GROMACS .gro file of C-alpha atoms in nm:
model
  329
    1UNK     CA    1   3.672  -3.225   2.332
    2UNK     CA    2   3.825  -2.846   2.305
    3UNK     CA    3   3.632  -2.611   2.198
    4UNK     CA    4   3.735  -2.326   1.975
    5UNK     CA    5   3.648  -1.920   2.087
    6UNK     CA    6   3.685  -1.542   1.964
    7UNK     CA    7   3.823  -1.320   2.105
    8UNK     CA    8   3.742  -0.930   1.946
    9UNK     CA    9   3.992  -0.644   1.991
   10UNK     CA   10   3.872  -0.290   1.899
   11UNK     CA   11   4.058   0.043   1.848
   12UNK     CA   12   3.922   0.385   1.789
   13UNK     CA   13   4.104   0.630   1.635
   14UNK     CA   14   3.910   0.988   1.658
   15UNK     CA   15   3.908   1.146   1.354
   16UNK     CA   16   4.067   1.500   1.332
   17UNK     CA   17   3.778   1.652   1.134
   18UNK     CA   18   3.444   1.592   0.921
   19UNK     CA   19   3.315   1.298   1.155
   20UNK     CA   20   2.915   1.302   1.237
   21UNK     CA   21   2.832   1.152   1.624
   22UNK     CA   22   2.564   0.852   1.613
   23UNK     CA   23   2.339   0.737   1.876
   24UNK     CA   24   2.386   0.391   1.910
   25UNK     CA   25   2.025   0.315   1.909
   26UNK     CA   26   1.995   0.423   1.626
   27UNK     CA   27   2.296   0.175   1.472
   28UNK     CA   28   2.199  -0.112   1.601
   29UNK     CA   29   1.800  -0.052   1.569
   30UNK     CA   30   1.656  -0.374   1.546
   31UNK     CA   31   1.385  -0.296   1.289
   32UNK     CA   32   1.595  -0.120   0.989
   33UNK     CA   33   1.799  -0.325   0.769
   34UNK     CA   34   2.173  -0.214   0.714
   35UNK     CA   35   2.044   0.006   0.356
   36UNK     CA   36   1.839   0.177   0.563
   37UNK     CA   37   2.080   0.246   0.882
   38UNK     CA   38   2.324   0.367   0.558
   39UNK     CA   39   2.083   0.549   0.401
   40UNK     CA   40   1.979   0.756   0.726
   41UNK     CA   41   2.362   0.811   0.876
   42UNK     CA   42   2.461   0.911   0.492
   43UNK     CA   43   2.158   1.190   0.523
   44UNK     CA   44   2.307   1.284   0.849
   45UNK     CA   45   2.644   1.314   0.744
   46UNK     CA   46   2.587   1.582   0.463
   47UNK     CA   47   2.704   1.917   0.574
   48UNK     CA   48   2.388   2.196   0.647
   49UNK     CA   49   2.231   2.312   0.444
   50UNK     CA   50   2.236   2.052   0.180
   51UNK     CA   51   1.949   2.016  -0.088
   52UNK     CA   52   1.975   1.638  -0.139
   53UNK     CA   53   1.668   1.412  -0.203
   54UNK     CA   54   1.700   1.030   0.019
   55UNK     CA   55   1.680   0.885  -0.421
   56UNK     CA   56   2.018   1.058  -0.481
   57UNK     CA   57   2.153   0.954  -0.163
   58UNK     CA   58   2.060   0.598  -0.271
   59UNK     CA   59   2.176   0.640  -0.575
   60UNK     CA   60   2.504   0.760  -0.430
   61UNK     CA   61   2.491   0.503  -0.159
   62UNK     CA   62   2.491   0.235  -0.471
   63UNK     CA   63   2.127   0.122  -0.311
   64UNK     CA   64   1.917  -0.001  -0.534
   65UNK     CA   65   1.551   0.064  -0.601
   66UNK     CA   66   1.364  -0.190  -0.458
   67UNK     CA   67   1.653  -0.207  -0.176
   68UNK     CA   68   1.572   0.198  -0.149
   69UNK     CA   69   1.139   0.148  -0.122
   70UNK     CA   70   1.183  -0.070   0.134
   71UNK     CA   71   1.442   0.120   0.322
   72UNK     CA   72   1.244   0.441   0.280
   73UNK     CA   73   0.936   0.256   0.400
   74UNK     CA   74   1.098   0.139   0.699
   75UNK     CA   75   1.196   0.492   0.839
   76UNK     CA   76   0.890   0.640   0.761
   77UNK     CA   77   0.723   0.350   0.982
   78UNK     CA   78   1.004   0.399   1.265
   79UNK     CA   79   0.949   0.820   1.243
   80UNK     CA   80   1.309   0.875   1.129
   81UNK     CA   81   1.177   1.055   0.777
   82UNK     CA   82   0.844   1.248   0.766
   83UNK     CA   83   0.778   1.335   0.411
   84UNK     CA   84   0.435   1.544   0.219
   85UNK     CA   85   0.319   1.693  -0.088
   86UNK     CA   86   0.168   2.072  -0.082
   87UNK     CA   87   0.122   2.322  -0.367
   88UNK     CA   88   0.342   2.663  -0.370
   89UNK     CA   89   0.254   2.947  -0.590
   90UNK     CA   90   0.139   2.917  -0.914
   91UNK     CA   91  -0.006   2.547  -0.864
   92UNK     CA   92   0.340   2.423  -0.836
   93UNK     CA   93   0.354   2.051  -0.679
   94UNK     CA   94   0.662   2.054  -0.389
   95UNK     CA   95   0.746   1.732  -0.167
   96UNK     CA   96   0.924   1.782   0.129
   97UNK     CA   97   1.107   1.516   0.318
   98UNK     CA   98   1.225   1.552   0.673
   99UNK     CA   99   1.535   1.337   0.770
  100UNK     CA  100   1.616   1.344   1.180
  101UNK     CA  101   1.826   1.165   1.392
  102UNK     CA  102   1.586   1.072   1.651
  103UNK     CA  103   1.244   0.965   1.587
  104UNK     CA  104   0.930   1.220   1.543
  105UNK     CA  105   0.583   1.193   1.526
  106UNK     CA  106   0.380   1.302   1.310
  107UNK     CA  107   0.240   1.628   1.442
  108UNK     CA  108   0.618   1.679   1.548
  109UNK     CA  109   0.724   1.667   1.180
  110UNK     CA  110   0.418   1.915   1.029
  111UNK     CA  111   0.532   2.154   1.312
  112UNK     CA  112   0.873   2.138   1.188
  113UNK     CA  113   0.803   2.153   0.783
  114UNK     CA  114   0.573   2.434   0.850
  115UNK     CA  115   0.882   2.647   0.926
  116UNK     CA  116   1.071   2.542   0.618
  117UNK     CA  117   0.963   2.780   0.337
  118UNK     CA  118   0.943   2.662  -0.035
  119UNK     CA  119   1.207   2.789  -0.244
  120UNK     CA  120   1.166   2.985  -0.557
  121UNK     CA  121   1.307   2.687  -0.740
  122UNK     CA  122   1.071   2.405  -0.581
  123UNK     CA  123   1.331   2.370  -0.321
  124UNK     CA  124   1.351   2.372   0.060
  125UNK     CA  125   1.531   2.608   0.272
  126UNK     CA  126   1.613   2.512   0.594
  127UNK     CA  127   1.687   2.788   0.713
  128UNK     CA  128   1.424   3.149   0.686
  129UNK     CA  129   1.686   3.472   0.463
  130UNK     CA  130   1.589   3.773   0.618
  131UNK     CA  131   1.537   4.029   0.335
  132UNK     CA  132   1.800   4.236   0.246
  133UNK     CA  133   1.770   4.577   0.448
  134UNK     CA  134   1.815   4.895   0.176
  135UNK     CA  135   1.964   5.235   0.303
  136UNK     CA  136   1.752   5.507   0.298
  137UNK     CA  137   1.789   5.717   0.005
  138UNK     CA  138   1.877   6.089   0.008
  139UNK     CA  139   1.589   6.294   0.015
  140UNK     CA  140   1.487   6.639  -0.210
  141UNK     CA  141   1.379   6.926  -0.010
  142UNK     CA  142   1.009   6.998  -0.097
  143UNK     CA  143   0.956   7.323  -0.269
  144UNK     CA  144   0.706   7.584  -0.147
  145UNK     CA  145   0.489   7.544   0.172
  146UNK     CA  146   0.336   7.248   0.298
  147UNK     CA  147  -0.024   7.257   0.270
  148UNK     CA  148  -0.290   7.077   0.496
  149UNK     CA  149  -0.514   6.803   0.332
  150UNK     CA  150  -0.848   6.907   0.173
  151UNK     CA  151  -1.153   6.817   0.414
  152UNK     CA  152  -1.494   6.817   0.198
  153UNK     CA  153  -1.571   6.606  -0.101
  154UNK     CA  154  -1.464   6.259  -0.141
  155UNK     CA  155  -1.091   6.192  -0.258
  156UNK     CA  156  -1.029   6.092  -0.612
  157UNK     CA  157  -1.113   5.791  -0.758
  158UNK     CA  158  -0.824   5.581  -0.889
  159UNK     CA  159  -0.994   5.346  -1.095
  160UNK     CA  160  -0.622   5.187  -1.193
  161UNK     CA  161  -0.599   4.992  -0.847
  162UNK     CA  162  -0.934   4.868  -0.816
  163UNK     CA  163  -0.942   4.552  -0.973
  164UNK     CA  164  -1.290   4.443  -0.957
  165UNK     CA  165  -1.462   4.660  -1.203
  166UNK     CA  166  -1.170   4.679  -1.443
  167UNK     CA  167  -1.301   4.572  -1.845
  168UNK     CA  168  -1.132   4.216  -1.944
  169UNK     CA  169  -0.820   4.275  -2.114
  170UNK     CA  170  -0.719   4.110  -2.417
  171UNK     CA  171  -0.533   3.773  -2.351
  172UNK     CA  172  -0.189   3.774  -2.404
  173UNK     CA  173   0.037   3.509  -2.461
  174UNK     CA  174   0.205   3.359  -2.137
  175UNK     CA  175   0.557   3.450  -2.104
  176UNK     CA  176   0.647   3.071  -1.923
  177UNK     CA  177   0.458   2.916  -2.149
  178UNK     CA  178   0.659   2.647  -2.332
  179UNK     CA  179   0.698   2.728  -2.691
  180UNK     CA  180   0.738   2.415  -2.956
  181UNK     CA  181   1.090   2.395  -3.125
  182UNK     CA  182   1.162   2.237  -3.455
  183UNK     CA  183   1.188   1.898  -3.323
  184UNK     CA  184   0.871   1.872  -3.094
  185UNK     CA  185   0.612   2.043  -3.309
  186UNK     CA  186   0.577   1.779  -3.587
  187UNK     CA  187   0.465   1.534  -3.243
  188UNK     CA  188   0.175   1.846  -3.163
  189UNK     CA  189  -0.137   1.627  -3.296
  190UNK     CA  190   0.006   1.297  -3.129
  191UNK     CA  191   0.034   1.519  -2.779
  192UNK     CA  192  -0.296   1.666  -2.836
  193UNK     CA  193  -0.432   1.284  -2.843
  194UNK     CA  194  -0.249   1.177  -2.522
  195UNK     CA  195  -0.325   1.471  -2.327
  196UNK     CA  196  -0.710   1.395  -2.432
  197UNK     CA  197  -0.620   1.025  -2.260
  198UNK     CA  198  -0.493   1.216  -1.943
  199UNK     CA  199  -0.877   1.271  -1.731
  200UNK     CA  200  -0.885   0.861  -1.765
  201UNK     CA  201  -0.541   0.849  -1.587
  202UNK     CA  202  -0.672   0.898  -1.259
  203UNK     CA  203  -1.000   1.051  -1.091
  204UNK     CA  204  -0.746   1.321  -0.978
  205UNK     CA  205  -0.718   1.432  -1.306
  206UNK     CA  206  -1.073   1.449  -1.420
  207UNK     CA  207  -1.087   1.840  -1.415
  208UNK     CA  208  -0.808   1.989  -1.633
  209UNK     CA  209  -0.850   2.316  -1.696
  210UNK     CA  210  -0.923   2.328  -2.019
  211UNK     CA  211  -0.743   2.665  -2.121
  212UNK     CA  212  -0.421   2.480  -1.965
  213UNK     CA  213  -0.463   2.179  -2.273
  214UNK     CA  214  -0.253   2.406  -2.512
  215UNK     CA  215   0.034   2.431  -2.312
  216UNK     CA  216   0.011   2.093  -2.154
  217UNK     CA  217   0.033   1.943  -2.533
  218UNK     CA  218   0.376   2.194  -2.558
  219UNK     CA  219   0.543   1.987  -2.300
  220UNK     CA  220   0.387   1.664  -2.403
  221UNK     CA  221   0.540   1.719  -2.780
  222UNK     CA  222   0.900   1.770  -2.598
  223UNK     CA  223   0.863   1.412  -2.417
  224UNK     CA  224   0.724   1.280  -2.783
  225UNK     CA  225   1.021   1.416  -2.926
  226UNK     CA  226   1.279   1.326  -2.693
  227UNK     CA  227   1.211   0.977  -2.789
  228UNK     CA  228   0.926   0.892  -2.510
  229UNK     CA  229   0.683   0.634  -2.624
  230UNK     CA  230   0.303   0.776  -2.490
  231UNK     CA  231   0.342   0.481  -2.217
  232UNK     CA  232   0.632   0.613  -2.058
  233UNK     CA  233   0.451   0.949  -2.026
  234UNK     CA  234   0.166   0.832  -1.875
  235UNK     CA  235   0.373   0.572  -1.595
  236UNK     CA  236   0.557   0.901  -1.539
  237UNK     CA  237   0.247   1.101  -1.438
  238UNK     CA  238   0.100   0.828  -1.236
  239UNK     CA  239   0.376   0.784  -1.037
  240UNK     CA  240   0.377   1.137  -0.955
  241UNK     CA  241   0.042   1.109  -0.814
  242UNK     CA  242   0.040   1.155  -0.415
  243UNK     CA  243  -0.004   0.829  -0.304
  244UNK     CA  244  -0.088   0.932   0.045
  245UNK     CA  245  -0.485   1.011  -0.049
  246UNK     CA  246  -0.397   1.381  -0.069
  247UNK     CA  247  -0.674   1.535  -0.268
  248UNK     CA  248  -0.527   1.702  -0.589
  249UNK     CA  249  -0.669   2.062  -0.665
  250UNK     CA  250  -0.518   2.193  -0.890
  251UNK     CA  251  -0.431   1.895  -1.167
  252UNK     CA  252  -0.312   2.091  -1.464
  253UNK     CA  253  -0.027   2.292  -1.216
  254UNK     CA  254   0.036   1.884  -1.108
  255UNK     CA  255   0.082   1.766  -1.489
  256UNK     CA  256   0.307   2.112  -1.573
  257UNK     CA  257   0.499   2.023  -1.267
  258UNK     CA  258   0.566   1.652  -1.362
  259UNK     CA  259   0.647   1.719  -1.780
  260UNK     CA  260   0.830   2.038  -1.709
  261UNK     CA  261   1.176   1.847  -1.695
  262UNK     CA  262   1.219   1.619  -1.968
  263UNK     CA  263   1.461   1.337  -1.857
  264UNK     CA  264   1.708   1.171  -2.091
  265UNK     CA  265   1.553   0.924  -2.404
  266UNK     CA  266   1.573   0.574  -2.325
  267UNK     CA  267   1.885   0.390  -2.445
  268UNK     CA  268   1.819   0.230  -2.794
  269UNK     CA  269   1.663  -0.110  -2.829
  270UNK     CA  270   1.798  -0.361  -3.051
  271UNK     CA  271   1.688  -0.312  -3.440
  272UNK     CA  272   1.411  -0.450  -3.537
  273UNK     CA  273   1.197  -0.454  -3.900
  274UNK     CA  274   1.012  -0.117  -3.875
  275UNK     CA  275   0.702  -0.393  -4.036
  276UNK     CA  276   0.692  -0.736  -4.112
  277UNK     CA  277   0.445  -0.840  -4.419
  278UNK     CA  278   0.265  -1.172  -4.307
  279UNK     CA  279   0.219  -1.414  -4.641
  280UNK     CA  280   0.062  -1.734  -4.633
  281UNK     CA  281   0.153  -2.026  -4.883
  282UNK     CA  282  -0.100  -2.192  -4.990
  283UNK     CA  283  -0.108  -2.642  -4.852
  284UNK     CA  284   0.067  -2.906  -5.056
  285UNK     CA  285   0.086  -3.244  -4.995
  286UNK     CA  286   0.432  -3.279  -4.916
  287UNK     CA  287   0.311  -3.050  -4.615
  288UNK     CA  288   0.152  -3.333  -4.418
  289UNK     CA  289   0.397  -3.358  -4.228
  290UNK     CA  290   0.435  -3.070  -4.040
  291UNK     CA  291   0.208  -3.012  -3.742
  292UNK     CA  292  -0.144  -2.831  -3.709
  293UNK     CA  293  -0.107  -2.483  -3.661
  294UNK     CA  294   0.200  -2.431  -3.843
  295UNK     CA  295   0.076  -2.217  -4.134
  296UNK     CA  296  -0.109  -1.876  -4.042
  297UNK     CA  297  -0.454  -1.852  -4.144
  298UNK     CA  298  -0.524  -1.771  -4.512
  299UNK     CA  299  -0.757  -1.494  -4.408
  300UNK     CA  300  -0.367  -1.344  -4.251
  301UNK     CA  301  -0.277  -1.344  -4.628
  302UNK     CA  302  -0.140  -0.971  -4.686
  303UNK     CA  303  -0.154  -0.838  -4.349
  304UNK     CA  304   0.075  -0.620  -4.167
  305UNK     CA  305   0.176  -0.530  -3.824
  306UNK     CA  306   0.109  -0.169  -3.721
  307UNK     CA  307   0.479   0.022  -3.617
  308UNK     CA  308   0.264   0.235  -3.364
  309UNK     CA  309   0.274   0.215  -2.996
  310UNK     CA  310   0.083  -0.110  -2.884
  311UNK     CA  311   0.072  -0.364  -2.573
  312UNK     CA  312   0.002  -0.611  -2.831
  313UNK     CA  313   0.126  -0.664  -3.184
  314UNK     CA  314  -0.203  -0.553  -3.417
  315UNK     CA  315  -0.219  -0.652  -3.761
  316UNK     CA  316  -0.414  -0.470  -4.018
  317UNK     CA  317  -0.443  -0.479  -4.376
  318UNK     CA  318  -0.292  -0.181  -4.557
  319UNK     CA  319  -0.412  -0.023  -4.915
  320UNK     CA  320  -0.107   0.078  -5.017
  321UNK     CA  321   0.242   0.126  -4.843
  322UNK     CA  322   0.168   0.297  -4.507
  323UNK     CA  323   0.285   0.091  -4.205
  324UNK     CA  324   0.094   0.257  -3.891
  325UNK     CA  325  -0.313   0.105  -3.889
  326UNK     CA  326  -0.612   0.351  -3.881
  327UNK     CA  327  -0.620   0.453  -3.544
  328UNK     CA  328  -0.213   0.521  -3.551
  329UNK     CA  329  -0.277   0.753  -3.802
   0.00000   0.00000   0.00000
C-alpha cells in the first residue's frame, strides 16, 4: 500500500520598505490564539508614535468582541500588554495600555508607564517634549542709581499671594461646565432622577460630590437627548468602572470623564404602538371552546401599558389620556 506525502516549498521575498521584524517565539507562541498573535504584530506594526487603543486595532483587525476579550486577556496573562487606570489633573480618569514585543512583568511595565506622561487631551505620549526654549528679550537700561535694599522693618505684606487668609469669593459659573442646548434641557428633570440612581450603581460611587450633581445632570440630559434610554447610561458607567479593585477617589471626575463624549443614538427599532389599551370581552357560551387562560382577567378591563423605560411591560390604569404610569411621570 503507497502512501501519499507533502512536500512544502517556501520563498521569501524581502520587502523593500515598511516591514516590522518578529521574533518567532512570539509567532508561534503556544498559548495565544491566531486573534491575539494578529492583534499584537498589528500593534507592533504601527509606525511611532501612534495613539491607537488594542479596541480600534480590533476593530480594524475585523476581530470581534468576544474574539477581542479573550485575546486581550490572553496577553495580559502572557505579559505582552500591561494596562492601568490613574487620575490626571482635574479628576480626569486616563487608562494606559502598554503593548511590547517581548514579555514584561509587572513592576517592569509600572517602571515603564511611569515615564509616559498624560497628555493634555487624556492621551499618552511616548515620548517626554522638552519645552520650548524663549530668547531672551531686550532689556531697558534702568534709570537713576541703583540703590541697596532696605535693612530694618519687615518687608511689605502682599496679601494678594497668600491664599490662606483670603475672604471666599463669590462663586462663579464654571467656564467647562456643560451648558444645556435646546434639545437636552426639556430631559433636565429625567437626568436629575437618574443621576439620584447613580450612588446605588456601585459602592465606588457612593460619595458624589454633591456640588458636582448640577453639572453631572448637564451631561446626563445630552445622553437623554441623544436618544439614550437611562439603561444604556447606567451599563455605560459600569463598564467604565476599574475592574482591577482600584479604589475610585474621586467619583464625580470618573462620571464627567465617562458622559463627557456622547456616542452616536442607537439605530432605530422596529415601530411599535407607542400604548396598547387592554379590553376584556365579557364570556359567552359559544366561548367554551377555547382554552383556560385565553381571555385576560376582567380586573385587566381598561388598563394600559406604561411607554416609559421598563425591564418589564407595567400596566396601569390611566384617568384620562396620558400613556406613561405614575412613577414615569
Amino acid at each position: 500500500m503507497e502512501g501519499n506525502s507533502t512536500v512544502i516549498y517556501r520563498h521569501f521575498i524581502a520587502p523593500p520598505r515598511a516591514f516590522t521584524q518578529f521574533s518567532h517565539d512570539l509567532i508561534r507562541h503556544p498559548r495565544l490564539s491566531s486573534d491575539a498573535v494578529r492583534l499584537l504584530t498589528w500593534q507592533l506594526s504601527l509606525p511611532p508614535g501612534t495613539r491607537e487603543s488594542l479596541s480600534r486595532t480590533a476593530e480594524r483587525a475585523r476581530i470581534g468582541g468576544c474574539a477581542f476579550t479573550r485575546a486581550k486577556r490572553q496577553l495580559k496573562d502572557e505579559g505582552f500588554v500591561h494596562e492601568r487606570r490613574l487620575q490626571g489633573a482635574g479628576g480626569l480618569w486616563v487608562t494606559q495600555q502598554l503593548v511590547s514585543n517581548v514579555p514584561l512583568s509587572e513592576a517592569e511595565a509600572l517602571k515603564l508607564l511611569a515615564q509616559m506622561p498624560v497628555g493634555p487631551a487624556g492621551t499618552i505620549t511616548t515620548e517626554r517634549v522638552a519645552p520650548p526654549q524663549l530668547a531672551p528679550g531686550r532689556r531697558s537700561p534702568a534709570v537713576g542709581e541703583p540703590t541697596p535694599p532696605p535693612t530694618d522693618g519687615h518687608p511689605p505684606q502682599n496679601h494678594e499671594g497668600n491664599t490662606s487668609n483670603q475672604p471666599p469669593k463669590p462663586p462663579e459659573a464654571d467656564a467647562q461646565s456643560p451648558q444645556p442646548d435646546g434639545d437636552s434641557e426639556p430631559h433636565l428633570p429625567a437626568a436629575r432622577a437618574l443621576v439620584d440612581t447613580f450612588p446605588a450603581l456601585s459602592p465606588d460611587l457612593r460619595h458624589i460630590p454633591r456640588a458636582m450633581r448640577p453639572e453631572l445632570t448637564k451631561l446626563t440630559a445630552r445622553w437623554l437627548a441623544a436618544g439614550h434610554p437611562p439603561t444604556a447610561v447606567r451599563t455605560h458607567i459600569l463598564r467604565g468602572l476599574p475592574d482591577d479593585g482600584t479604589p475610585v477617589h474621586r467619583p464625580g471626575g470618573l462620571l464627567r470623564h465617562l458622559l463627557s463624549d456622547v456616542p452616536p443614538p442607537p439605530p432605530p427599532a422596529s415601530p411599535v404602538p407607542a400604548h396598547r389599551l387592554v379590553t376584556t370581552t365579557p364570556a359567552h357560551p359559544d366561548q367554551q371552546q377555547q382554552p383556560p387562560g385565553s381571555r385576560l382577567s376582567p380586573r385587566l378591563a381598561g388598563a394600559r401599558e406604561c411607554a416609559g423605560d421598563h425591564v418589564q411591560p407595567l400596566l396601569f390604569r390611566p384617568v384620562g389620556d396620558e400613556t406613561h404610569c405614575p412613577r414615569c411621570r
